[in-house]
Amino acid sequence: MRFKSTLRFCSQPARLSCRDSVSYELERSPHGSSQSFDTRSNAIKYDSIARSQQGASTSVLALFVIAILVTAIVAIVFGHKLGYQRGYHSTQTETKQAVITSKESLQELKDLRVSHKIATNQVATAKQELEISLANLKELRDNQQALTVENRQVAQLNDLYAKIVSDKGGLPLQILGAKIEPLPENAFEYGFDVAMLASDGKAKRLKPTLTLLDDDDFVEVPLDPVSYNIEGVTRIRGRFMLPAGFKPLQVKLNLKAGGQEVEQLYDWKLGAKVDSMPLSLSDLPEVDESPIEP
């Protein structure tokens, strides 16, 4: 009579108990002696297969866990290194930019200090110049006031002298001073100081005539203005252009005023050459109105 052995598949923790139960049933079987070797062989094979499968699973699991751990460690190290490098470069860049900005700020601060110092000096200089200008202006005003007073005094004295001279018959028409000076572009400047005071003390009409003479010809110089009012001293001033090719030898000045007439001849004599003379008439100042020195 044969007995069939039934293998029970249990979970791995229960494999030992299942195997023990099978062995126990075989030992209790009356015919277990004939099949005990085969059964034991099958159990041993199953046990070895189970152990090998369990060891392989454990090894694969261990390798998988190790691979995960290694991958995680490599990823952490690589990420840490990459993040460190990026952070380091970013920090270096920010530090360099901060240093550059600091240097620029220091330079701007130095420039501002220099500009402030220059502005302060300029303000101080402007204040000094203002004080000097105010002092000069005050001095000019004082001088002008003094000159105004002096001119009034001189005018008052002149009026007194004119009255005295008029009461004594007046001052006859006469020439006090005369000059003719060369200018650029064949031009000349003339000046005559004439004095006259009528017995009635009133101003008279003066008509001057200026003529240039050579051996054969004469040229009359146009005067501007053509007539003057004379009451005391009158200054005749002007400029004329000498005709090309004409070389005067004498200058004749004729004056008529208040029924009196005066004529004076002057030799044409020019002074020494003036080195500082400008090249053009447009560069010349106005005609000199100062009195002519004898």
Backbone as a ProteinNet text record, in pm:
[ID]
protein_1_A
[PRIMARY]
MRFKSTLRFCSQPARLSCRDSVSYELERSPHGSSQSFDTRSNAIKYDSIARSQQGASTSVLALFVIAILVTAIVAIVFGHKLGYQRGYHSTQTETKQAVITSKESLQELKDLRVSHKIATNQVATAKQELEISLANLKELRDNQQALTVENRQVAQLNDLYAKIVSDKGGLPLQILGAKIEPLPENAFEYGFDVAMLASDGKAKRLKPTLTLLDDDDFVEVPLDPVSYNIEGVTRIRGRFMLPAGFKPLQVKLNLKAGGQEVEQLYDWKLGAKVDSMPLSLSDLPEVDESPIEP
[TERTIARY]
85.3	0	88.9	67.4	147.5	80.7	176	129.3	183.9	104.6	144.2	181.5	296.9	343.4	302.1	246.9	197	286.4	343.1	428.8	345.2	364.4	291.5	384.1	334.6	408.5	364.9	457.3	430.7	528.4	511.1	605.4	738.1	843	978.9	998.3	946.7	965.4	903.6	802.7	734.4	786.8	890.4	941.5	998.1	1063.9	1124.8	1018.9	911.8	803.3	735.4	717.5	655	742.3	872.5	964.3	966.4	959.8	957.7	831.7	722.2	595	596	653.5	661.2	747.6	859	949.4	881.6	804.5	734.6	632.2	556.9	455.8	519.6	633	700.5	754.4	802.8	851.8	740.7	623.5	510.9	448.6	473.8	411.9	476.3	396.7	452.8	538.2	515.3	594.4	691.6	715.3	805.9	946.6	984.5	1120.5	1156.4	1058.3	1088.5	1105.8	1039.1	1047.7	1116.3	1173.4	1233.7	1353.2	1431.3	1548.4	1510.6	1410.3	1366	1304.8	1228.6	1160.1	1261.8	1357.7	1459.5	1542.4	1568.6	1645.8	1569.1	1441.2	1359	1354.2	1345.6	1340.5	1470	1583.1	1713.7	1730.2	1687.1	1696.4	1612.3	1491.7	1402.9	1463.3	1520.9	1578.8	1696.8	1781.1	1895.4	1850.1	1745.4	1694.1	1639.1	1564.7	1506.7	1615.2	1718.5	1827	1899.3	1922.1	1990.5	1906.7	1774.9	1687.9	1686.8	1683.8	1684.2	1813.5	1928.6	2057.7	2069.9	2019.4	2025.2	1939.8	1819.9	1732.5	1796.3	1859.5	1924.8	2041.2	2118.5	2232.9	2186.6	2082.1	2030.9	1978.6	1906.1	1853.2	1965.7	2069.9	2183	2254	2275.5	2338.9	2255	2123.4	2034.6	2041.3	2040.1	2048.9	2183	2292.5	2425.3	2431.7	2374.4	2374.8	2299.6	2183.9	2107.6	2187	2250.5	2329.3	2446	2516.6	2629.3	2582	2469.8	2415.1	2375.4	2311.8	2270.7	2391.6	2495.2	2615.9	2684	2696.6	2758.9	2678.8	2544.1	2460.2	2475.1	2480.4	2496.2	2630.7	2738.2	2871.3	2879.1	2829.3	2833.5	2750.3	2628.7	2545.3	2607.6	2669.5	2737.1	2853	2932.7	3046	3000.6	2898.9	2848.1	2789.4	2711.3	2655.1	2761.5	2864	2973.2	3047.1	3076.3	3146.7	3063.5	2934.5	2849.8	2842.7	2822.9	2819.1	2951	3062.5	3194.6	3216.6	3185.1	3201.2	3107.8	2985.4	2891.7	2941.4	2994.7	3048.8	3169.3	3259	3375.6	3333.1	3234.5	3186.5	3126.2	3042.5	2981.8	3087.8	3189.8	3296.7	3375.5	3409.4	3481.6	3399	3269.1	3182.2	3170.2	3163.5	3156.9	3285.6	3401.4	3529.4	3534.4	3491.5	3490.4	3397.7	3277.2	3182.4	3237.7	3306.2	3366.8	3474.9	3559.4	3663.8	3602.9	3498.8	3433.8	3372	3309.6	3249.4	3356.4	3472.6	3581.4	3634.4	3647.6	3695.7	3596.2	3466.8	3364.6	3367	3388.4	3395.8	3515.9	3631.8	3749.4	3722.8	3659.6	3627.2	3533.3	3436.1	3343.2	3416.2	3510.2	3586.6	3670	3734.3	3814.4	3725.7	3609.2	3516.6	3466.1	3437.5	3392.2	3501.1	3625.1	3735.5	3753.7	3747.1	3760.2	3646.5	3523.9	3409.4	3423.3	3474	3494.5	3596.7	3706.9	3808.5	3752.1	3672.6	3612.6	3517.4	3439.7	3348.3	3427.5	3536.4	3619	3681.2	3730.4	3788	3682.8	3561.5	3454.2	3417	3416	3386.4	3493	3620.4	3727.9	3717.2	3691.1	3675.8	3556.7	3448.1	3331.2	3364.5	3435.6	3475.4	3565.9	3661.4	3750.3	3671	3576.9	3495	3410.3	3352.5	3272.2	3358.5	3480.3	3570.9	3610.4	3641.4	3676	3557.8	3438.8	3320.2	3297.6	3316.7	3301.1	3405.6	3529.5	3635.2	3603.9	3553.3	3517.4	3404.6	3306.7	3197.4	3248.6	3338.2	3394.2	3474.3	3554.9	3633.8	3544.4	3438.2	3347.1	3278.3	3239.2	3176.2	3273.4	3399.7	3500.5	3526.8	3532.8	3554.3	3436.4	3315.5	3197.8	3202.4	3237.9	3249	3358.5	3474.6	3586.1	3549.6	3479.4	3438.3	3342.3	3254.6	3163.4	3240.3	3338.7	3419.6	3497.4	3556.7	3632.2	3539.9	3419.9	3324.8	3282	3262.6	3225.9	3338.1	3461.3	3575.5	3590.9	3569.4	3577.8	3472.1	3352	3247	3286.7	3350.7	3394.6	3501.6	3600.1	3704.8	3647.6	3553.4	3493.7	3420.2	3353.9	3282.9	3380.1	3489	3588.5	3651.8	3685.3	3747.4	3649.3	3522.4	3422.2	3404.3	3406.9	3392	3510.1	3624.4	3743.2	3761.8	3660.2	3666.4	3672.9	3677.2	3674.3	3812.4	3812.8	3936.2	3934.6	4035.1	4032	4048.9	4006.9	4019.2	4166.3	4205.4	4345.5	4355.5	4470.4	4496.7	4588.8	4545.2	4624.1	4719.8	4680.5	4764.1	4719.9	4816.9	4785.9	4871.7	4817.4	4892.8	4832.4	4919.1	4878	4966.1	4902.4	4975.1	4939.7	5037	5009.7	4934.3	4852.8	4775.9	4796.4	4753.2	4763.9	4681.3	4712.7	4637.5	4641	4755.6	4775.5	4673.9	4637.2	4543	4618.3	4554.4	4614.8	4506.6	4550.6	4459.4	4504.4	4409.4	4440.7	4372.5	4428.7	4371	4413.2	4315.6	4342.2	4261	4327.1	4259.7	4249	4125.4	4098.5	4026.4	4062.8	4001	3946.7	3830.9	3771.2	3661.7	3652.2	3545.5	3501	3376.8	3323.7	3302.9	3300.3	3282.9	3144.3	3046.6	2912	2890.7	2993	2983.5	2900.3	2860.3	2777.6	2862.2	2812	2882.3	2872.7	2980.3	2985.6	3004.3	2968.9	2980.1	3120.9	3188.6	3325.5	3325.6	3390.6	3401	3549.6	3602.1	3743.1	3758.8	3877.5	3912.9	4056.2	4074.6	4206.8	4248.6	4368.2	4414.4	4557.1	4584	4718.5	4778.7	4903.2	4966.9	5096.7	5121.5	5254.6	5303.6	5397.1	5451.5	5349.6	5262.7	5172.7	5024.9	4989.8	4847.5	4815.1	4686.1	4639.6	4519.2	4498.9	4386.4	4317.9	4187.7	4112.2	4058.7	4086.1	4045.8	3902.5	3813.5	3675.2	3672	3612.7	3604.1	3463.8	3457.8	3329.1	3331.7	3251.9	3153.4	3219.9	3140.8	3197.2	3201.6	3129.1	3129.1	3112.1	3152.3	3148.4	3093.1	3043.3	3010.7	3128.5	3175.5	3291.7	3253.9	3282.5	3260.8	3364.3	3482.3	3593.4	3691.4	3701.2	3793.5	3712.8	3749.3	3688.3	3797.1	3770.7	3867.6	3815.4	3895.2	3861.9	3939.7	3869.3	3931.9	3874.2	3957.6	3909.8	4022	3986.8	4082.4	4054.7	4159	4142.6	4239	4205.6	4289.6	4367.9	4498.3	4582.5	4568.6	4541.2	4528.8	4657.3	4638.7	4753.6	4842.2	4972.4	5068.2	5085.6	5002.8	5012.9	5102.9	5205.5	5299.1	5296.2	5221.8	5209.8	5340.4	5357.4	5472.3	5430.6	5306.4	5255.5	5108.9	5066.3	4926.7	4878.4	4763	4706.5	4575	4563.9	4440.7	4381.7	4254.7	4184.4	4063.4	4048.6	3939.5	3862.6	3728.1	3641.4	3534.9	3519.7	3418.8	3396.9	3270.9	3234.7	3298.8	3312.1	3373	3523.7	3583	3728.1	3774.8	3897.8	3955.1	4101.6	4142.1	4281	4327.1	4449.8	4507.7	4649	4678.5	4807.5	4863.1	4993.7	5063.1	5156.9	5157.2	5245.8	5322.9	5450.2	5527.8	5484.1	5480.2	5440.5	5558.6	5551.7	5654.6	5587.6	5639	5586.8	5688.6	5637.8	5726.3	5785.1	5854.3	5915.4	5807.9	5846.4	5754.3	5710.9	5581.3	5526.6	5525.9	5604.2	5614.5	5489.3	5418.7	5300.1	5172.3	5184.6	5066.7	4994.7	4862.3	4788.1	4792.1	4757.8	4766.6	4644.1	4534.3	4411	4346.6	4271.9	4200.3	4089.8	4034.7	3928.2	3977.7	4108.7	4164.6	4199.2	4180.8	4215.7	4103.6	4139.9	4036.8	3978.2	3888.1	3827.7	3931.3	3894.5	3985.2	4010.9	4137.6	4177.1	4125.6	4046.7	3990.4	4068.1	4179	4256.5	4320.8	4348.4	4411.9	4548.9	4585.5	4713.3	4819.9	4926.7	5035.8	5121.8	5159.5	5238.9	5377.1
-118.6	0	123.7	216.2	337.3	455.2	540.5	666.3	781.9	873.7	994.1	1100.6	1153.6	1262.8	1396.6	1475.2	1608.5	1715.2	1800.3	1912.2	2036.8	2096	2220.5	2338.4	2433.6	2558.2	2664.8	2697.4	2799.6	2915	3013.7	3126	3082.2	3155	3118.7	3100.8	3178.7	3154.8	3024	2975.2	2851.3	2729.7	2745.6	2631	2522.4	2556.6	2459.4	2374.2	2435.5	2360.9	2267.7	2309.9	2223.1	2102.8	2129	2017.3	1920.1	1968.6	1882.5	1800	1858.9	1784.3	1673.9	1697.6	1592.7	1476.9	1512.2	1408.3	1327.2	1396.4	1328.2	1230.8	1269.4	1181.2	1061.4	1083.4	971.6	872.5	926	835.4	754.7	813.1	741.6	645.4	658.9	569.6	432.1	323.2	187.7	158.8	220.5	197.7	309.9	381.1	495.4	450.9	337.3	291.9	277.3	238.8	220.2	350.1	452.5	581.4	689.3	654	756.6	824.2	748.3	807.3	908.7	868.2	959.7	1085.9	1064.9	1179.4	1274.3	1214.1	1297.8	1368.7	1300.6	1364.4	1483.2	1463.2	1572.7	1690.3	1656.1	1763	1840	1764.7	1830.1	1918.6	1864.1	1947.4	2072	2057.5	2172.6	2274	2217.7	2307.8	2383.9	2312.5	2379.4	2482.2	2447.2	2543.7	2667.3	2638.1	2750.4	2838.3	2771	2849.6	2930.3	2864.8	2937.5	3053.7	3033	3142.6	3255.8	3212.2	3314.4	3391.1	3317.9	3387.7	3479.5	3432.3	3515.5	3640.7	3621.7	3737.3	3838.1	3781.3	3870.6	3943.3	3872.7	3935.6	4044	4010.1	4110.4	4232.4	4203	4314.4	4398.8	4326	4399.5	4482.5	4421.4	4496.3	4616.6	4597	4706.3	4820.2	4780	4882.7	4953.9	4873.7	4934.9	5029.5	4986.6	5072.4	5202.6	5188.1	5309.2	5401.2	5338.5	5419.4	5488.5	5409.5	5468.3	5580.7	5554.9	5659.1	5784.3	5759.8	5873.3	5950.9	5874.6	5941.5	6021	5957	6026.3	6151.1	6135.5	6250.6	6361.8	6320.7	6421.9	6492.1	6410	6469.4	6560.3	6512.8	6592.6	6719.9	6703.4	6822.3	6920.7	6864.5	6952.9	7026.5	6952.6	7014	7118.9	7082	7177.7	7301.2	7278.8	7392.9	7477.4	7410.5	7484	7569.7	7507.7	7583.5	7702.5	7678	7789.5	7897.9	7855.1	7951.4	8024.8	7953.1	8014.4	8118.2	8075.8	8170.8	8289.6	8262.1	8372.9	8467.4	8407	8489.7	8570	8505	8576.1	8691.7	8665.3	8770.8	8886.2	8852.2	8957.6	9034.2	8960.5	9026.8	9122.1	9075	9161.5	9284	9261	9373.2	9470.3	9413.4	9499.7	9580.7	9515.4	9587.1	9698.2	9666.7	9768	9883.5	9847	9951.2	10036.2	9968.5	10042.8	10137.2	10088.9	10175.7	10293.8	10266.1	10374.9	10475.7	10421.5	10511.2	10596	10533	10608.3	10715	10678.4	10776.5	10890.7	10856.1	10961.1	11049	10985.9	11064.3	11158.1	11106.3	11192.2	11306.7	11272.9	11377.7	11481.8	11433.7	11527.8	11615.7	11555.8	11635.9	11740.9	11697.5	11793.4	11903.6	11862	11961.8	12055.7	11998.4	12082.4	12180	12129.7	12217.1	12328.1	12291	12391.2	12493.2	12440.5	12531.4	12623.7	12567.5	12650.2	12760	12721.4	12821.5	12927	12880	12975	13070.6	13015.7	13101.8	13203.3	13154.1	13246.1	13353.7	13309.5	13406.5	13505.9	13452.7	13541.2	13642	13595.3	13688.1	13796.8	13753.4	13852.5	13950.9	13897.2	13985.3	14078.5	14024.3	14109.3	14220.7	14184.9	14287	14391	14343.5	14438	14526.6	14462.8	14540.1	14643.6	14601.9	14697.8	14812	14775.8	14881	14974.8	14915.6	14999	15084.7	15024.9	15101.2	15218.3	15190.6	15298.9	15408.2	15363.2	15460.2	15540.8	15470.7	15541.7	15641.1	15599.2	15692.2	15813.6	15786.8	15900	15991.5	15930.7	16011.4	16088.7	16020	16087.5	16205.5	16180.8	16290.3	16405.3	16368.8	16474.2	16548.4	16471.4	16536.5	16624.9	16576.1	16658.1	16790.6	16780.5	16903	16993.3	16929.6	17007.9	17072.5	16996.2	17053.5	17171.5	17156	17268.4	17390.5	17364.5	17476.3	17542	17456.2	17511.3	17587.5	17528.6	17596.8	17730.7	17729.6	17855.3	17958.4	17911.4	18002.1	18051	17960.1	18000.8	18105.3	18082.4	18181.8	18318.4	18315.1	18440.4	18508.4	18424.8	18482.1	18533.6	18455.9	18498.2	18631.1	18646.4	18772.3	18887.5	18860.5	18966.8	19003.9	18898.8	18925.1	18996.5	18954.6	19020	19166.7	19192.2	19329.6	19416.2	19351.9	19425.5	19425	19387.5	19393.3	19259.4	19152.1	19018	18965.5	18838.3	18771.1	18755.1	18807	18798	18653.8	18627.3	18495.5	18461.6	18341.8	18301.6	18148.4	18096.6	17952.1	17918.5	17829.2	17789.6	17674.6	17582.7	17468	17403.7	17337.6	17273.4	17147.6	17043.1	16919.7	16847	16777.9	16686.3	16561.6	16444.6	16320.1	16217.6	16136.8	16035.1	15916	15855.2	15735	15631.2	15508.8	15408.5	15446.6	15382.1	15396	15540	15609	15744.3	15843.1	15819.6	15908.2	15990.6	16100	16190.2	16239	16270.5	16324.7	16466.3	16559.7	16698.9	16738	16840.6	16893.3	17038.1	17123.7	17266.4	17310.4	17377.5	17437.7	17587.5	17639.8	17780.6	17845.3	17968.8	18042.2	18175.4	18214.1	18344.4	18371.8	18494.8	18535.6	18675.2	18683.6	18813.2	18909	19035.8	19137.8	19133.2	19079.7	19069.8	18939.5	18853	18728	18620.3	18636.1	18537.1	18451.7	18331	18239.7	18291.9	18273.4	18317.1	18195.5	18214.7	18107.7	18106.9	17988.8	17975.3	17887.1	17939	17863.3	17844.6	17718.4	17694	17645.7	17672.7	17623.3	17572.3	17445.1	17383	17353.4	17404.9	17389.9	17337.7	17240.2	17184.5	17248.4	17294.8	17367.7	17299.3	17299.1	17263.7	17381.1	17358.2	17470.3	17527.4	17443.9	17490.3	17476.6	17376.6	17346.2	17354.3	17342.4	17336.2	17242.5	17183.7	17092.1	17136	17162.8	17200	17072.7	17061.6	16942.3	16961.2	16866.6	16877.7	16852.3	16944.7	16933.8	16891.7	16814.7	16767.7	16779.4	16871.4	16958.2	17077.5	17146.9	17258.7	17386.7	17392.1	17513.2	17471.7	17563.2	17537.5	17661.7	17640	17750.8	17770.9	17892.3	17921.3	18022.2	17984.8	18070.5	18029	18078.3	18035.1	17955.6	17821.9	17735.4	17631.9	17618.8	17518.2	17429.9	17298.2	17201.3	17149.1	17172.1	17124.8	16994.9	16885	16755	16685.8	16599.2	16523.2	16447.8	16376.2	16300	16323.4	16310.3	16324.6	16230.1	16198.9	16115	16205.5	16187.5	16267.2	16212.8	16300.8	16253.6	16185.1	16080.6	16004.3	16093.6	16092.4	16168.4	16311.5	16355.9	16495.1	16500	16586.7	16603.9	16748.8	16776.9	16917.1	16967.3	17097.3	17164.3	17250.4	17300.8	17385	17351.7	17390	17374.3	17512.5	17555.7	17686	17666.4	17727.5	17723.8	17863.2	17876.2	18004.7	17995	18092.9	18094.4	18225.5	18218.1	18335.7	18319.6	18421.3	18415.8	18555.5	18598.9	18726.3	18846.5	18842.8	18953.6	18952.4	18853	18843.8	18730.5	18747.5	18644.5	18626.3	18497.1	18460.8	18359.5	18381.4	18286.7	18250.9	18119.8	18072.1	17967	17982	17887.5	17800.9	17670.4	17574.5	17497.4	17476.2	17389.8	17243.9	17170.8	17028.1	16948.1	16917.6	16839	16724.6	16607	16488	16442	16394.3	16345	16209.9	16152.2	16021.3	15914.2	15804.3	15695.9	15626.7	15604.3	15539.2	15388.4	15313.2	15167.2	15093.4	15144.9	15075.6	15111.6	15175	15216.7	15094	15085.7	14972.4	14976	14863.6	14850.4	14904.2	14923.6	14966.1	15077.6	15162.9	15271.1	15218.4	15099.5	15042.4	15000.6	14981.3	14942.4	15061.8	15182.9	15302.9	15340.6	15395	15446.6	15576.3	15632.8	15759.1	15872.3	15982.7	16098.1	16148.7	16179.2	16226.4	16369.2	16387	16517.6	16590.7	16533.7	16599.9	16727.7	16824.3	16949.5	16924.8	17008.3	16996.5	17067.6	16991.8	17052.9	17137.8	17257.7	17344.4	17284.3
0	0	0	-92.9	-110.8	-43.6	5.4	65.7	-13.8	-41.9	-112.7	-8.4	-34.8	53.2	-4.3	71.5	27.6	87.6	-1.4	40.4	56	164.4	191.2	166.3	84.3	54.8	153.4	233.4	334.6	313	386.2	380.5	434.8	404.8	438.8	586.9	671	813.7	857.7	783.1	821.3	749.4	664.2	588.7	679.6	783.5	873.6	942.1	979.9	1045.3	948.6	823.9	722.3	696.4	684.7	657.6	773.9	891.9	1008.2	1015.2	973.3	971.4	871.6	758.3	654.6	703	760.5	811	920	1004.9	1110.9	1057.1	954	895.5	827.4	764	699	800.7	909.2	1010.7	1074.1	1083.3	1140.7	1044	918.6	818.6	827.7	821.4	827.4	708.8	598.5	476.8	452	551.8	533.9	510.3	544.4	524.1	380.7	295.7	152.9	79.2	127.1	54.7	136.8	242.7	328.1	261.8	189.6	124.9	18.2	-62.4	-170.1	-111.2	-9.5	48.2	109.8	179.3	240.6	135.3	26.2	-82.2	-139	-158.5	-212.7	-115.5	12	110.9	115.3	105	107	-14.2	-130.5	-252.8	-241.7	-191.3	-177.3	-82.3	26.1	123.4	64.4	-13.8	-76.4	-178.6	-254.2	-354.2	-284.3	-174.6	-101.6	-43.3	15.4	71.3	-36	-154.1	-262.6	-313.3	-324.1	-367.9	-266	-136.9	-32.5	-32.9	-51.6	-55.3	-175.6	-292.6	-413.4	-397.5	-339.6	-319.2	-225	-117.1	-21.5	-84.4	-168.8	-236.1	-332.4	-410.2	-505.3	-432	-321.1	-242.6	-185.1	-134.1	-77.6	-184.6	-302	-411.2	-453.3	-457	-495.8	-394.3	-264.9	-160.7	-167.3	-187.9	-198.3	-317.7	-431.7	-551	-526.1	-455	-423.4	-332.6	-230	-137.7	-208	-294.8	-367.5	-458.5	-529.5	-619	-540.9	-424	-341.7	-291.5	-245.8	-195.9	-307.2	-427.2	-540.4	-577.1	-579.5	-613.3	-510.6	-381.1	-275	-288.1	-307.6	-320	-442.3	-557.8	-680.4	-666.5	-606.8	-586.6	-490.5	-382.7	-287.7	-353.8	-432.9	-500.9	-601	-680.6	-780.2	-712.9	-607.1	-535.5	-469.3	-415.3	-352.6	-454.9	-573.6	-677.4	-723.9	-747.1	-790.4	-682.8	-559.3	-451.6	-434.8	-452.8	-440.1	-549.4	-674.8	-786.6	-770.1	-726.1	-706.1	-596.9	-489.4	-381.4	-427.3	-506.2	-557.8	-647.5	-734.6	-825.4	-746.5	-648.4	-567	-489	-440.6	-365.5	-454.6	-577.1	-670.6	-706.1	-732.2	-766.9	-650.3	-527.3	-409.7	-393.3	-422	-413.5	-516.8	-642.6	-749.2	-711.4	-662.3	-622.4	-508.7	-415.2	-304.3	-353.2	-447	-501.7	-575.7	-656.7	-729.7	-632.6	-525.2	-426.2	-359	-326.4	-265.3	-359.7	-489.5	-586.9	-602.5	-608.2	-617.3	-493.8	-376.3	-253.6	-256.4	-307.1	-319.6	-416.8	-531	-628.8	-568.5	-491	-427.5	-326.8	-253.6	-157.9	-229.7	-341.7	-417.9	-475.3	-531.3	-586.8	-478	-361	-249.6	-207.3	-204.4	-167.5	-269.9	-399.1	-505	-496.2	-476.2	-465.3	-344.9	-233.9	-114.8	-141.2	-209.6	-244	-338.1	-435.8	-529	-457.5	-363	-286.6	-204.3	-140.5	-62.5	-151.3	-270.2	-364.2	-412.7	-441.3	-486.3	-378.5	-252.7	-144.1	-134.4	-147.4	-143.4	-259.5	-379.5	-495.1	-477.9	-419.6	-395.5	-297.6	-191.5	-94.5	-159.1	-243.3	-312.1	-407.6	-481.9	-576.3	-503.7	-391.1	-314.5	-262.2	-217.5	-170.4	-284.6	-402.7	-518.9	-562.5	-559.4	-597.8	-502.4	-374.4	-277.3	-301.7	-332.7	-360.3	-486.3	-591.3	-714.1	-690.3	-610.9	-580.5	-504.1	-409.2	-334	-426.2	-514.5	-608.5	-704.3	-752	-843.4	-774.4	-651.6	-578.1	-556.6	-525.6	-505.8	-636.1	-749.8	-879.7	-917.2	-886.5	-916.1	-840.1	-715.6	-635.3	-689.8	-725.1	-778.8	-911.7	-999.7	-1129	-1109	-1013.5	-986.3	-936.8	-853.6	-804.9	-917.9	-1006.6	-1120.4	-1214.1	-1239.7	-1327.1	-1266.7	-1136.3	-1069.9	-1081.2	-1065.5	-1078.1	-1221.6	-1319.3	-1460.7	-1494.1	-1441.9	-1466.4	-1408.6	-1294.4	-1233.7	-1318.2	-1364.1	-1449.4	-1581.1	-1637.6	-1765.4	-1748.3	-1638.6	-1615.1	-1600.6	-1529	-1511	-1644.6	-1725.3	-1856.3	-1948.4	-1943.5	-2029.6	-1990.8	-1862.6	-1818.1	-1862.3	-1882.5	-1925.2	-2076.6	-2151.9	-2297.8	-2364.3	-2287.5	-2344.7	-2379.9	-2432	-2473.5	-2623.9	-2694.4	-2840.6	-2887.9	-3011.4	-3072.6	-3090.3	-3042	-3051	-3047.5	-3098.2	-3101.2	-2984.7	-2899.8	-2783.4	-2813.4	-2900.8	-2932.8	-3062	-3132.5	-3260.4	-3274.5	-3342.2	-3367.8	-3487	-3561.2	-3668.5	-3655.4	-3635.5	-3612.9	-3719	-3765	-3867.6	-3809.2	-3896.1	-3863.1	-3973.2	-3955	-4063.2	-4184.7	-4297.9	-4422.8	-4475	-4458.9	-4511.2	-4453.8	-4326.6	-4257.9	-4153.7	-4112.2	-4013.7	-3918.2	-3796	-3694.8	-3659.1	-3664.1	-3633.6	-3502.2	-3439	-3316.7	-3296.4	-3262.3	-3238.5	-3116.7	-3025.2	-2909.5	-2933.2	-2935.3	-2969	-2850.1	-2820.5	-2709	-2757	-2701.9	-2732.3	-2630.8	-2587.8	-2496.1	-2535.8	-2581	-2628.7	-2511.1	-2545.9	-2441.4	-2378.1	-2451.5	-2395.2	-2316.9	-2315.9	-2239.9	-2304.2	-2430.9	-2499.2	-2593.3	-2624.2	-2714.9	-2856.9	-2933.5	-3071.9	-3163.4	-3291.4	-3390.7	-3446	-3438.7	-3487.3	-3611.4	-3719.6	-3843.3	-3874.8	-3859.3	-3890.6	-4034.4	-4092.1	-4225.4	-4220.1	-4266.2	-4264.1	-4407.9	-4446.6	-4585.1	-4585.3	-4677.5	-4698	-4823.1	-4813.8	-4923.4	-4964.6	-5094.9	-5146.2	-5230.9	-5322.4	-5400.6	-5497.1	-5552.2	-5657.4	-5623.3	-5545.7	-5523.2	-5374	-5345.9	-5207.5	-5202.1	-5087.9	-5063.7	-4934.8	-4943.1	-4824.6	-4756.2	-4627.7	-4551.4	-4503.1	-4535.7	-4485.2	-4334.2	-4260.4	-4115.3	-4073.2	-3965.9	-3912.9	-3761.3	-3707.9	-3774.6	-3841.6	-3920.4	-3996.8	-3914.2	-3801.1	-3716.9	-3570.7	-3480.5	-3337	-3266	-3146.8	-3056.7	-2963.6	-2954.4	-2871.2	-2762.8	-2640.7	-2523.9	-2420	-2433.9	-2352.2	-2438.6	-2415.7	-2490	-2568.5	-2697.1	-2783.8	-2843.4	-2845.9	-2899.9	-3033.5	-3139.7	-3274.9	-3298.9	-3320.2	-3337.8	-3460.8	-3526	-3641.5	-3710.2	-3818.6	-3897.7	-4046.5	-4127.8	-4273.3	-4344.5	-4469.8	-4554.9	-4649.5	-4655.6	-4745	-4887.1	-4987	-5125.8	-5171.7	-5253	-5301.5	-5388.8	-5366.7	-5445	-5400.4	-5303.2	-5257.7	-5134.3	-5141.2	-5031.2	-4985.2	-4877.5	-4833.2	-4771.7	-4783.7	-4722.1	-4603.6	-4609.2	-4501.5	-4472.8	-4352.9	-4310.2	-4267.8	-4322.9	-4288.3	-4216.5	-4100.1	-4021.6	-4016.2	-4062.2	-4064.1	-3970.7	-3881.2	-3784.3	-3796.5	-3792.9	-3796.7	-3689.4	-3605	-3498.8	-3442	-3431.5	-3367.2	-3433.6	-3566.3	-3636.7	-3629.8	-3571.5	-3565.2	-3655.6	-3705.4	-3794.1	-3759.2	-3753	-3721	-3824.4	-3876.6	-3971.7	-3925.8	-3926.5	-3879.6	-3975.4	-4011.9	-4098.2	-4015.3	-4046.2	-3979	-4084.7	-4061	-4149.7	-4131.3	-4243.4	-4238.3	-4184	-4059.7	-3993.8	-3917.3	-3942.4	-3874.6	-3773	-3662.5	-3558.3	-3593.8	-3499.2	-3519.4	-3540.5	-3606.5	-3636.1	-3507.6	-3499.5	-3380.6	-3404.1	-3323.4	-3344.1	-3301.4	-3203	-3150.7	-3225.2	-3341	-3417	-3474.3	-3462.7	-3520.3	-3672.2	-3733.7	-3878.9	-3950.7	-3881.1	-3946.1	-3866	-3938	-3871	-3780.7	-3816.3	-3734.4	-3596.2	-3583.3	-3454.2	-3366.6	-3419.5	-3343.4	-3247	-3131.6	-3041.1	-3096	-3017.9	-3058.2	-3053.4	-3114	-3117.5	-2975.9	-2949.7	-2816.7	-2794.8	-2689.5	-2657.1	-2549	-2506.6	-2401.2	-2453.4	-2366.5	-2411.4	-2473.5	-2570.4	-2638.6	-2557.3	-2531.6	-2455.8	-2550	-2511.9	-2598.7	-2624.7
[MASK]
++++++++++++++++++++++++++++++++++++++++++++++++++++++++++++++++++++++++++++++++++++++++++++++++++++++++++++++++++++++++++++++++++++++++++++++++++++++++++++++++++++++++++++++++++++++++++++++++++++++++++++++++++++++++++++++++++++++++++++++++++++++++++++++++++++++++++++++++++++++++++++++++++++++

